[in-house]
């Protein structure tokens, strides 16, 4: 199981600003290790964010997203105390969901 | 008889059904979209990427803003902020023209979410970076040259 995400969700006026830091290698599949062998691709493919049961962001990623991906976005309709849940699925089918409370 | 079958289904299939729903994209607002657009993520050119994402002939638009360093010292981590003033922006994609595969990320923007995304991507070398916006059934783009002094895809 992958390490937990760091999620911060904060009100900015009437918007909720979400910042997420995920722990993932994001291997492109093009890099070679010290013995010259290709390191197989291993990267997050799908990211979904929900708040109060509504999807507030859905993303498809390729291996070009940086290692330990950072993502920030803003949405309307959240209020302090609501929970924002972020999920990702990688190309191995590994997945992780974490939550943060809007402050 | 019926209740027996139902129980068996519930017991064995509960989790699997959730997984299948996620896989089929049913947990997303637009079910029409594939779970992961493999075709789009393996394209090499802008035109092919747009086509694989279901669009054609995008229009250049200065209502799309790409905020990034002009010179990135480390190509492994290049921060981008993309925002769109195109009315009814439904998705924002980020493409790096000279990367081995051009499409880096595609974000679906549901109603209520700002057309504003901040993320970090890898760049193999100095390249034109393109932000592609879908609004209605039209596609718009804007591009920016970003210089890379140390590539992020080397071995």
PDB file of C-alpha atoms in Angstrom:
ATOM      1  CA  UNK A   1       0.000   0.000   0.000  1.00  0.00           C
ATOM      2  CA  UNK A   2       1.263   3.389  -0.943  1.00  0.00           C
ATOM      3  CA  UNK A   3       1.925   6.139   1.548  1.00  0.00           C
ATOM      4  CA  UNK A   4      -0.941   8.500   2.387  1.00  0.00           C
ATOM      5  CA  UNK A   5      -1.514  11.683   0.415  1.00  0.00           C
ATOM      6  CA  UNK A   6      -1.109  15.056   2.010  1.00  0.00           C
ATOM      7  CA  UNK A   7      -4.296  16.981   1.356  1.00  0.00           C
ATOM      8  CA  UNK A   8      -5.136  20.522   2.363  1.00  0.00           C
ATOM      9  CA  UNK A   9      -8.546  22.050   1.643  1.00  0.00           C
ATOM     10  CA  UNK A  10      -9.125  25.654   2.578  1.00  0.00           C
ATOM     11  CA  UNK A  11     -11.815  28.255   1.913  1.00  0.00           C
ATOM     12  CA  UNK A  12     -10.658  31.137  -0.309  1.00  0.00           C
ATOM     13  CA  UNK A  13     -13.691  33.425  -0.423  1.00  0.00           C
ATOM     14  CA  UNK A  14     -16.510  31.238  -1.772  1.00  0.00           C
ATOM     15  CA  UNK A  15     -14.076  28.779  -3.363  1.00  0.00           C
ATOM     16  CA  UNK A  16     -12.457  25.762  -1.803  1.00  0.00           C
ATOM     17  CA  UNK A  17      -8.794  25.525  -2.712  1.00  0.00           C
ATOM     18  CA  UNK A  18      -7.454  21.979  -2.579  1.00  0.00           C
ATOM     19  CA  UNK A  19      -3.772  21.085  -2.593  1.00  0.00           C
ATOM     20  CA  UNK A  20      -2.698  17.465  -2.843  1.00  0.00           C
ATOM     21  CA  UNK A  21       0.716  15.869  -2.619  1.00  0.00           C
ATOM     22  CA  UNK A  22       0.752  12.183  -3.541  1.00  0.00           C
ATOM     23  CA  UNK A  23       3.518   9.703  -2.836  1.00  0.00           C
ATOM     24  CA  UNK A  24       4.243   7.829  -6.047  1.00  0.00           C
ATOM     25  CA  UNK A  25       7.309   6.940  -8.110  1.00  0.00           C
ATOM     26  CA  UNK A  26       5.725   7.853 -11.473  1.00  0.00           C
ATOM     27  CA  UNK A  27       8.160   5.718 -13.501  1.00  0.00           C
ATOM     28  CA  UNK A  28       7.946   6.498 -17.201  1.00  0.00           C
ATOM     29  CA  UNK A  29       9.035   3.075 -18.435  1.00  0.00           C
ATOM     30  CA  UNK A  30      11.771   4.779 -20.468  1.00  0.00           C
ATOM     31  CA  UNK A  31      14.398   5.136 -17.775  1.00  0.00           C
ATOM     32  CA  UNK A  32      17.236   2.617 -17.389  1.00  0.00           C
ATOM     33  CA  UNK A  33      18.640   1.475 -14.071  1.00  0.00           C
ATOM     34  CA  UNK A  34      22.363   1.235 -13.273  1.00  0.00           C
ATOM     35  CA  UNK A  35      22.649  -2.168 -14.977  1.00  0.00           C
ATOM     36  CA  UNK A  36      21.143  -0.777 -18.180  1.00  0.00           C
ATOM     37  CA  UNK A  37      17.774  -2.493 -17.844  1.00  0.00           C
ATOM     38  CA  UNK A  38      14.585  -0.549 -18.489  1.00  0.00           C
ATOM     39  CA  UNK A  39      12.642   0.261 -15.349  1.00  0.00           C
ATOM     40  CA  UNK A  40       9.032  -0.738 -16.061  1.00  0.00           C
ATOM     41  CA  UNK A  41       6.401   1.983 -16.203  1.00  0.00           C
ATOM     42  CA  UNK A  42       4.580   2.574 -12.939  1.00  0.00           C
ATOM     43  CA  UNK A  43       2.434   5.663 -12.702  1.00  0.00           C
ATOM     44  CA  UNK A  44      -0.922   7.017 -11.556  1.00  0.00           C
ATOM     45  CA  UNK A  45      -3.498   6.877 -14.356  1.00  0.00           C
ATOM     46  CA  UNK A  46      -6.663   8.214 -12.762  1.00  0.00           C
ATOM     47  CA  UNK A  47      -7.319  10.779 -10.072  1.00  0.00           C
ATOM     48  CA  UNK A  48     -10.780  11.624  -8.758  1.00  0.00           C
ATOM     49  CA  UNK A  49     -11.767  14.217  -6.192  1.00  0.00           C
ATOM     50  CA  UNK A  50     -15.182  14.292  -4.545  1.00  0.00           C
ATOM     51  CA  UNK A  51     -16.905  16.543  -2.036  1.00  0.00           C
ATOM     52  CA  UNK A  52     -20.305  15.688  -0.529  1.00  0.00           C
ATOM     53  CA  UNK A  53     -20.690  12.854  -3.023  1.00  0.00           C
ATOM     54  CA  UNK A  54     -20.144  15.124  -6.033  1.00  0.00           C
ATOM     55  CA  UNK A  55     -17.135  14.753  -8.298  1.00  0.00           C
ATOM     56  CA  UNK A  56     -15.238  18.039  -8.262  1.00  0.00           C
ATOM     57  CA  UNK A  57     -12.313  16.936 -10.440  1.00  0.00           C
ATOM     58  CA  UNK A  58     -11.432  13.892 -12.540  1.00  0.00           C
ATOM     59  CA  UNK A  59      -8.082  13.487 -14.218  1.00  0.00           C
ATOM     60  CA  UNK A  60      -6.253  11.087 -16.474  1.00  0.00           C
ATOM     61  CA  UNK A  61      -2.507  11.152 -16.151  1.00  0.00           C
ATOM     62  CA  UNK A  62       0.367   9.871 -18.219  1.00  0.00           C
ATOM     63  CA  UNK A  63       3.822   9.042 -16.905  1.00  0.00           C
ATOM     64  CA  UNK A  64       4.956  12.607 -17.673  1.00  0.00           C
ATOM     65  CA  UNK A  65       3.443  13.853 -14.425  1.00  0.00           C
ATOM     66  CA  UNK A  66       6.306  14.413 -11.964  1.00  0.00           C
ATOM     67  CA  UNK A  67       7.344  11.975  -9.255  1.00  0.00           C
ATOM     68  CA  UNK A  68       5.383  12.497  -6.043  1.00  0.00           C
ATOM     69  CA  UNK A  69       2.704  14.425  -7.951  1.00  0.00           C
ATOM     70  CA  UNK A  70       1.394  17.752  -6.775  1.00  0.00           C
ATOM     71  CA  UNK A  71      -2.040  18.951  -7.774  1.00  0.00           C
ATOM     72  CA  UNK A  72      -4.044  22.003  -6.859  1.00  0.00           C
ATOM     73  CA  UNK A  73      -7.555  23.024  -7.947  1.00  0.00           C
ATOM     74  CA  UNK A  74     -10.510  25.155  -6.803  1.00  0.00           C
ATOM     75  CA  UNK A  75     -14.217  24.439  -6.651  1.00  0.00           C
ATOM     76  CA  UNK A  76     -17.485  25.984  -5.469  1.00  0.00           C
ATOM     77  CA  UNK A  77     -20.116  24.432  -3.226  1.00  0.00           C
ATOM     78  CA  UNK A  78     -18.002  23.341  -0.270  1.00  0.00           C
ATOM     79  CA  UNK A  79     -18.065  24.790   3.229  1.00  0.00           C
ATOM     80  CA  UNK A  80     -15.865  24.459   6.313  1.00  0.00           C
ATOM     81  CA  UNK A  81     -16.293  21.027   7.911  1.00  0.00           C
ATOM     82  CA  UNK A  82     -17.107  19.270   4.619  1.00  0.00           C
ATOM     83  CA  UNK A  83     -14.812  16.482   3.580  1.00  0.00           C
ATOM     84  CA  UNK A  84     -12.865  16.343   0.334  1.00  0.00           C
ATOM     85  CA  UNK A  85     -11.829  12.838  -0.757  1.00  0.00           C
ATOM     86  CA  UNK A  86      -9.097  12.193  -3.315  1.00  0.00           C
ATOM     87  CA  UNK A  87      -8.543   8.800  -4.952  1.00  0.00           C
ATOM     88  CA  UNK A  88      -5.946   7.567  -7.394  1.00  0.00           C
ATOM     89  CA  UNK A  89      -5.457   4.348  -9.331  1.00  0.00           C
ATOM     90  CA  UNK A  90      -2.126   3.430 -10.922  1.00  0.00           C
ATOM     91  CA  UNK A  91      -1.313   1.206 -13.902  1.00  0.00           C
ATOM     92  CA  UNK A  92      -0.781  -1.775 -11.563  1.00  0.00           C
ATOM     93  CA  UNK A  93      -4.334  -1.372 -10.293  1.00  0.00           C
ATOM     94  CA  UNK A  94      -3.016  -0.181  -6.954  1.00  0.00           C
ATOM     95  CA  UNK A  95      -5.233   2.478  -5.414  1.00  0.00           C
ATOM     96  CA  UNK A  96      -5.444   4.839  -2.516  1.00  0.00           C
ATOM     97  CA  UNK A  97      -8.088   7.203  -1.113  1.00  0.00           C
ATOM     98  CA  UNK A  98      -7.520   9.910   1.466  1.00  0.00           C
ATOM     99  CA  UNK A  99      -9.710  12.631   2.939  1.00  0.00           C
ATOM    100  CA  UNK A 100      -9.292  16.094   4.342  1.00  0.00           C
ATOM    101  CA  UNK A 101     -11.716  18.409   6.095  1.00  0.00           C
ATOM    102  CA  UNK A 102     -12.249  21.871   4.614  1.00  0.00           C
ATOM    103  CA  UNK A 103     -11.045  24.614   6.948  1.00  0.00           C
TER     104      UNK A 103
ATOM    105  CA  UNK B   1     -34.567 -19.711  -4.989  1.00  0.00           C
ATOM    106  CA  UNK B   2     -34.334 -16.109  -5.960  1.00  0.00           C
ATOM    107  CA  UNK B   3     -33.213 -14.928  -2.563  1.00  0.00           C
ATOM    108  CA  UNK B   4     -30.488 -17.573  -2.526  1.00  0.00           C
ATOM    109  CA  UNK B   5     -29.108 -16.400  -5.793  1.00  0.00           C
ATOM    110  CA  UNK B   6     -29.249 -12.816  -4.686  1.00  0.00           C
ATOM    111  CA  UNK B   7     -27.312 -13.557  -1.521  1.00  0.00           C
ATOM    112  CA  UNK B   8     -24.633 -15.381  -3.438  1.00  0.00           C
ATOM    113  CA  UNK B   9     -24.309 -12.429  -5.780  1.00  0.00           C
ATOM    114  CA  UNK B  10     -24.099  -9.965  -2.931  1.00  0.00           C
ATOM    115  CA  UNK B  11     -21.507 -11.976  -1.074  1.00  0.00           C
ATOM    116  CA  UNK B  12     -19.230 -12.613  -3.970  1.00  0.00           C
ATOM    117  CA  UNK B  13     -19.869  -9.619  -6.121  1.00  0.00           C
ATOM    118  CA  UNK B  14     -20.206  -6.607  -3.852  1.00  0.00           C
ATOM    119  CA  UNK B  15     -16.641  -5.432  -4.032  1.00  0.00           C
ATOM    120  CA  UNK B  16     -16.187  -6.612  -7.579  1.00  0.00           C
ATOM    121  CA  UNK B  17     -19.199  -4.572  -8.689  1.00  0.00           C
ATOM    122  CA  UNK B  18     -17.720  -1.449  -7.115  1.00  0.00           C
ATOM    123  CA  UNK B  19     -14.473  -2.154  -8.923  1.00  0.00           C
ATOM    124  CA  UNK B  20     -16.268  -2.731 -12.183  1.00  0.00           C
ATOM    125  CA  UNK B  21     -18.258   0.461 -11.796  1.00  0.00           C
ATOM    126  CA  UNK B  22     -15.070   2.397 -11.280  1.00  0.00           C
ATOM    127  CA  UNK B  23     -13.457   0.636 -14.201  1.00  0.00           C
ATOM    128  CA  UNK B  24     -16.389   1.323 -16.490  1.00  0.00           C
ATOM    129  CA  UNK B  25     -16.281   4.982 -15.555  1.00  0.00           C
ATOM    130  CA  UNK B  26     -19.730   4.862 -14.002  1.00  0.00           C
ATOM    131  CA  UNK B  27     -18.552   6.707 -10.927  1.00  0.00           C
ATOM    132  CA  UNK B  28     -17.648   9.653 -13.121  1.00  0.00           C
ATOM    133  CA  UNK B  29     -19.974  12.424 -14.250  1.00  0.00           C
ATOM    134  CA  UNK B  30     -19.545  11.565 -17.910  1.00  0.00           C
ATOM    135  CA  UNK B  31     -19.815   7.850 -18.421  1.00  0.00           C
ATOM    136  CA  UNK B  32     -18.923   8.194 -22.077  1.00  0.00           C
ATOM    137  CA  UNK B  33     -15.317   8.817 -21.209  1.00  0.00           C
ATOM    138  CA  UNK B  34     -13.016   5.802 -21.121  1.00  0.00           C
ATOM    139  CA  UNK B  35     -11.258   5.001 -17.883  1.00  0.00           C
ATOM    140  CA  UNK B  36      -7.835   5.785 -19.281  1.00  0.00           C
ATOM    141  CA  UNK B  37      -7.446   6.970 -22.831  1.00  0.00           C
ATOM    142  CA  UNK B  38      -4.475   4.791 -23.783  1.00  0.00           C
ATOM    143  CA  UNK B  39      -4.642   5.903 -27.396  1.00  0.00           C
ATOM    144  CA  UNK B  40      -4.304   9.573 -26.465  1.00  0.00           C
ATOM    145  CA  UNK B  41      -1.470   8.913 -24.029  1.00  0.00           C
ATOM    146  CA  UNK B  42       0.609   7.099 -26.670  1.00  0.00           C
ATOM    147  CA  UNK B  43       0.350   9.744 -29.399  1.00  0.00           C
ATOM    148  CA  UNK B  44       3.422  11.626 -30.561  1.00  0.00           C
ATOM    149  CA  UNK B  45       1.967  14.700 -32.250  1.00  0.00           C
ATOM    150  CA  UNK B  46      -0.470  17.406 -31.192  1.00  0.00           C
ATOM    151  CA  UNK B  47      -2.850  16.661 -34.062  1.00  0.00           C
ATOM    152  CA  UNK B  48      -2.952  12.940 -33.209  1.00  0.00           C
ATOM    153  CA  UNK B  49      -3.466  13.652 -29.509  1.00  0.00           C
ATOM    154  CA  UNK B  50      -6.407  15.967 -30.223  1.00  0.00           C
ATOM    155  CA  UNK B  51      -7.888  13.351 -32.527  1.00  0.00           C
ATOM    156  CA  UNK B  52      -7.485  10.589 -29.937  1.00  0.00           C
ATOM    157  CA  UNK B  53      -9.270  12.796 -27.419  1.00  0.00           C
ATOM    158  CA  UNK B  54     -12.208  13.129 -29.770  1.00  0.00           C
ATOM    159  CA  UNK B  55     -11.547  16.584 -31.186  1.00  0.00           C
ATOM    160  CA  UNK B  56     -10.309  18.108 -34.388  1.00  0.00           C
ATOM    161  CA  UNK B  57      -8.790  21.368 -35.544  1.00  0.00           C
ATOM    162  CA  UNK B  58      -8.421  23.245 -32.283  1.00  0.00           C
ATOM    163  CA  UNK B  59      -8.531  27.048 -32.424  1.00  0.00           C
ATOM    164  CA  UNK B  60      -5.783  29.126 -30.864  1.00  0.00           C
ATOM    165  CA  UNK B  61      -7.132  31.133 -27.944  1.00  0.00           C
ATOM    166  CA  UNK B  62      -5.492  33.704 -25.699  1.00  0.00           C
ATOM    167  CA  UNK B  63      -8.234  33.114 -23.156  1.00  0.00           C
ATOM    168  CA  UNK B  64      -6.153  30.154 -22.033  1.00  0.00           C
ATOM    169  CA  UNK B  65      -3.316  31.161 -19.749  1.00  0.00           C
ATOM    170  CA  UNK B  66      -0.212  29.071 -19.168  1.00  0.00           C
ATOM    171  CA  UNK B  67       1.775  30.136 -16.176  1.00  0.00           C
ATOM    172  CA  UNK B  68       5.172  28.486 -15.805  1.00  0.00           C
ATOM    173  CA  UNK B  69       8.827  29.362 -15.556  1.00  0.00           C
ATOM    174  CA  UNK B  70      10.277  30.415 -18.942  1.00  0.00           C
ATOM    175  CA  UNK B  71      13.422  28.497 -18.097  1.00  0.00           C
ATOM    176  CA  UNK B  72      13.165  25.314 -16.035  1.00  0.00           C
ATOM    177  CA  UNK B  73      16.394  24.313 -14.359  1.00  0.00           C
ATOM    178  CA  UNK B  74      15.149  20.830 -13.574  1.00  0.00           C
ATOM    179  CA  UNK B  75      13.061  19.144 -16.259  1.00  0.00           C
ATOM    180  CA  UNK B  76      11.898  16.467 -13.800  1.00  0.00           C
ATOM    181  CA  UNK B  77       9.679  18.943 -11.987  1.00  0.00           C
ATOM    182  CA  UNK B  78       8.279  21.824 -14.026  1.00  0.00           C
ATOM    183  CA  UNK B  79       5.349  23.605 -12.361  1.00  0.00           C
ATOM    184  CA  UNK B  80       2.407  24.716 -14.517  1.00  0.00           C
ATOM    185  CA  UNK B  81      -0.694  26.701 -13.719  1.00  0.00           C
ATOM    186  CA  UNK B  82      -3.267  26.530 -16.489  1.00  0.00           C
ATOM    187  CA  UNK B  83      -6.401  28.629 -16.397  1.00  0.00           C
ATOM    188  CA  UNK B  84      -9.100  29.110 -18.980  1.00  0.00           C
ATOM    189  CA  UNK B  85     -11.485  31.993 -19.567  1.00  0.00           C
ATOM    190  CA  UNK B  86     -13.134  30.117 -22.416  1.00  0.00           C
ATOM    191  CA  UNK B  87     -16.850  29.947 -21.477  1.00  0.00           C
ATOM    192  CA  UNK B  88     -18.070  26.491 -20.505  1.00  0.00           C
ATOM    193  CA  UNK B  89     -14.610  24.935 -20.168  1.00  0.00           C
ATOM    194  CA  UNK B  90     -15.135  21.203 -19.665  1.00  0.00           C
ATOM    195  CA  UNK B  91     -11.610  19.888 -19.665  1.00  0.00           C
ATOM    196  CA  UNK B  92      -8.025  21.090 -19.625  1.00  0.00           C
ATOM    197  CA  UNK B  93      -5.201  18.975 -21.011  1.00  0.00           C
ATOM    198  CA  UNK B  94      -1.494  19.643 -20.763  1.00  0.00           C
ATOM    199  CA  UNK B  95       0.776  18.514 -23.592  1.00  0.00           C
ATOM    200  CA  UNK B  96       4.558  18.682 -23.894  1.00  0.00           C
ATOM    201  CA  UNK B  97       5.400  18.588 -27.575  1.00  0.00           C
ATOM    202  CA  UNK B  98       8.887  17.062 -27.419  1.00  0.00           C
ATOM    203  CA  UNK B  99       8.238  14.459 -24.723  1.00  0.00           C
ATOM    204  CA  UNK B 100       8.247  10.803 -25.909  1.00  0.00           C
ATOM    205  CA  UNK B 101       4.459  10.853 -25.579  1.00  0.00           C
ATOM    206  CA  UNK B 102       2.945  14.284 -26.013  1.00  0.00           C
ATOM    207  CA  UNK B 103      -0.032  14.120 -23.619  1.00  0.00           C
ATOM    208  CA  UNK B 104       0.962  14.626 -19.983  1.00  0.00           C
ATOM    209  CA  UNK B 105      -2.377  15.015 -18.219  1.00  0.00           C
ATOM    210  CA  UNK B 106      -6.055  15.603 -18.916  1.00  0.00           C
ATOM    211  CA  UNK B 107      -8.312  17.169 -16.295  1.00  0.00           C
ATOM    212  CA  UNK B 108     -12.064  17.031 -16.455  1.00  0.00           C
ATOM    213  CA  UNK B 109     -13.635  20.150 -14.967  1.00  0.00           C
ATOM    214  CA  UNK B 110     -17.175  19.484 -13.709  1.00  0.00           C
ATOM    215  CA  UNK B 111     -19.590  22.363 -13.272  1.00  0.00           C
ATOM    216  CA  UNK B 112     -18.779  24.266 -10.077  1.00  0.00           C
ATOM    217  CA  UNK B 113     -15.047  23.662 -10.391  1.00  0.00           C
ATOM    218  CA  UNK B 114     -12.870  26.553 -11.553  1.00  0.00           C
ATOM    219  CA  UNK B 115     -11.083  26.076 -14.884  1.00  0.00           C
ATOM    220  CA  UNK B 116      -7.811  26.400 -12.992  1.00  0.00           C
ATOM    221  CA  UNK B 117      -5.233  23.661 -12.471  1.00  0.00           C
ATOM    222  CA  UNK B 118      -1.828  23.674 -10.880  1.00  0.00           C
ATOM    223  CA  UNK B 119       0.445  20.652 -11.278  1.00  0.00           C
ATOM    224  CA  UNK B 120       4.020  19.579 -12.058  1.00  0.00           C
ATOM    225  CA  UNK B 121       5.231  17.607 -15.056  1.00  0.00           C
ATOM    226  CA  UNK B 122       8.432  16.193 -16.511  1.00  0.00           C
ATOM    227  CA  UNK B 123      10.034  17.680 -19.591  1.00  0.00           C
ATOM    228  CA  UNK B 124      12.734  15.771 -21.475  1.00  0.00           C
ATOM    229  CA  UNK B 125      14.055  18.857 -23.239  1.00  0.00           C
ATOM    230  CA  UNK B 126      13.209  22.407 -24.254  1.00  0.00           C
ATOM    231  CA  UNK B 127       9.766  22.232 -25.818  1.00  0.00           C
ATOM    232  CA  UNK B 128       6.580  23.949 -26.694  1.00  0.00           C
ATOM    233  CA  UNK B 129       3.971  23.251 -24.014  1.00  0.00           C
ATOM    234  CA  UNK B 130       0.343  23.259 -25.092  1.00  0.00           C
ATOM    235  CA  UNK B 131      -2.783  23.694 -23.011  1.00  0.00           C
ATOM    236  CA  UNK B 132      -5.822  22.229 -24.717  1.00  0.00           C
ATOM    237  CA  UNK B 133      -9.305  23.207 -23.589  1.00  0.00           C
ATOM    238  CA  UNK B 134     -12.559  21.516 -24.487  1.00  0.00           C
ATOM    239  CA  UNK B 135     -15.641  23.730 -24.361  1.00  0.00           C
ATOM    240  CA  UNK B 136     -18.878  22.360 -25.726  1.00  0.00           C
ATOM    241  CA  UNK B 137     -17.817  20.355 -28.760  1.00  0.00           C
ATOM    242  CA  UNK B 138     -15.023  22.757 -29.658  1.00  0.00           C
ATOM    243  CA  UNK B 139     -11.337  22.601 -28.779  1.00  0.00           C
ATOM    244  CA  UNK B 140      -9.092  25.574 -28.067  1.00  0.00           C
ATOM    245  CA  UNK B 141      -5.391  25.750 -27.333  1.00  0.00           C
ATOM    246  CA  UNK B 142      -2.589  28.028 -26.337  1.00  0.00           C
ATOM    247  CA  UNK B 143       1.115  27.260 -26.352  1.00  0.00           C
ATOM    248  CA  UNK B 144       4.262  28.430 -24.672  1.00  0.00           C
ATOM    249  CA  UNK B 145       7.942  27.634 -25.125  1.00  0.00           C
ATOM    250  CA  UNK B 146       9.680  26.421 -21.969  1.00  0.00           C
ATOM    251  CA  UNK B 147      13.463  26.049 -21.930  1.00  0.00           C
ATOM    252  CA  UNK B 148      14.886  23.128 -19.999  1.00  0.00           C
ATOM    253  CA  UNK B 149      18.503  23.177 -18.886  1.00  0.00           C
ATOM    254  CA  UNK B 150      18.488  19.655 -17.346  1.00  0.00           C
ATOM    255  CA  UNK B 151      16.155  17.045 -18.827  1.00  0.00           C
ATOM    256  CA  UNK B 152      13.743  15.037 -16.704  1.00  0.00           C
ATOM    257  CA  UNK B 153      13.467  11.871 -18.772  1.00  0.00           C
ATOM    258  CA  UNK B 154      17.122  10.862 -19.083  1.00  0.00           C
ATOM    259  CA  UNK B 155      18.587   7.595 -17.873  1.00  0.00           C
TER     260      UNK B 155
END
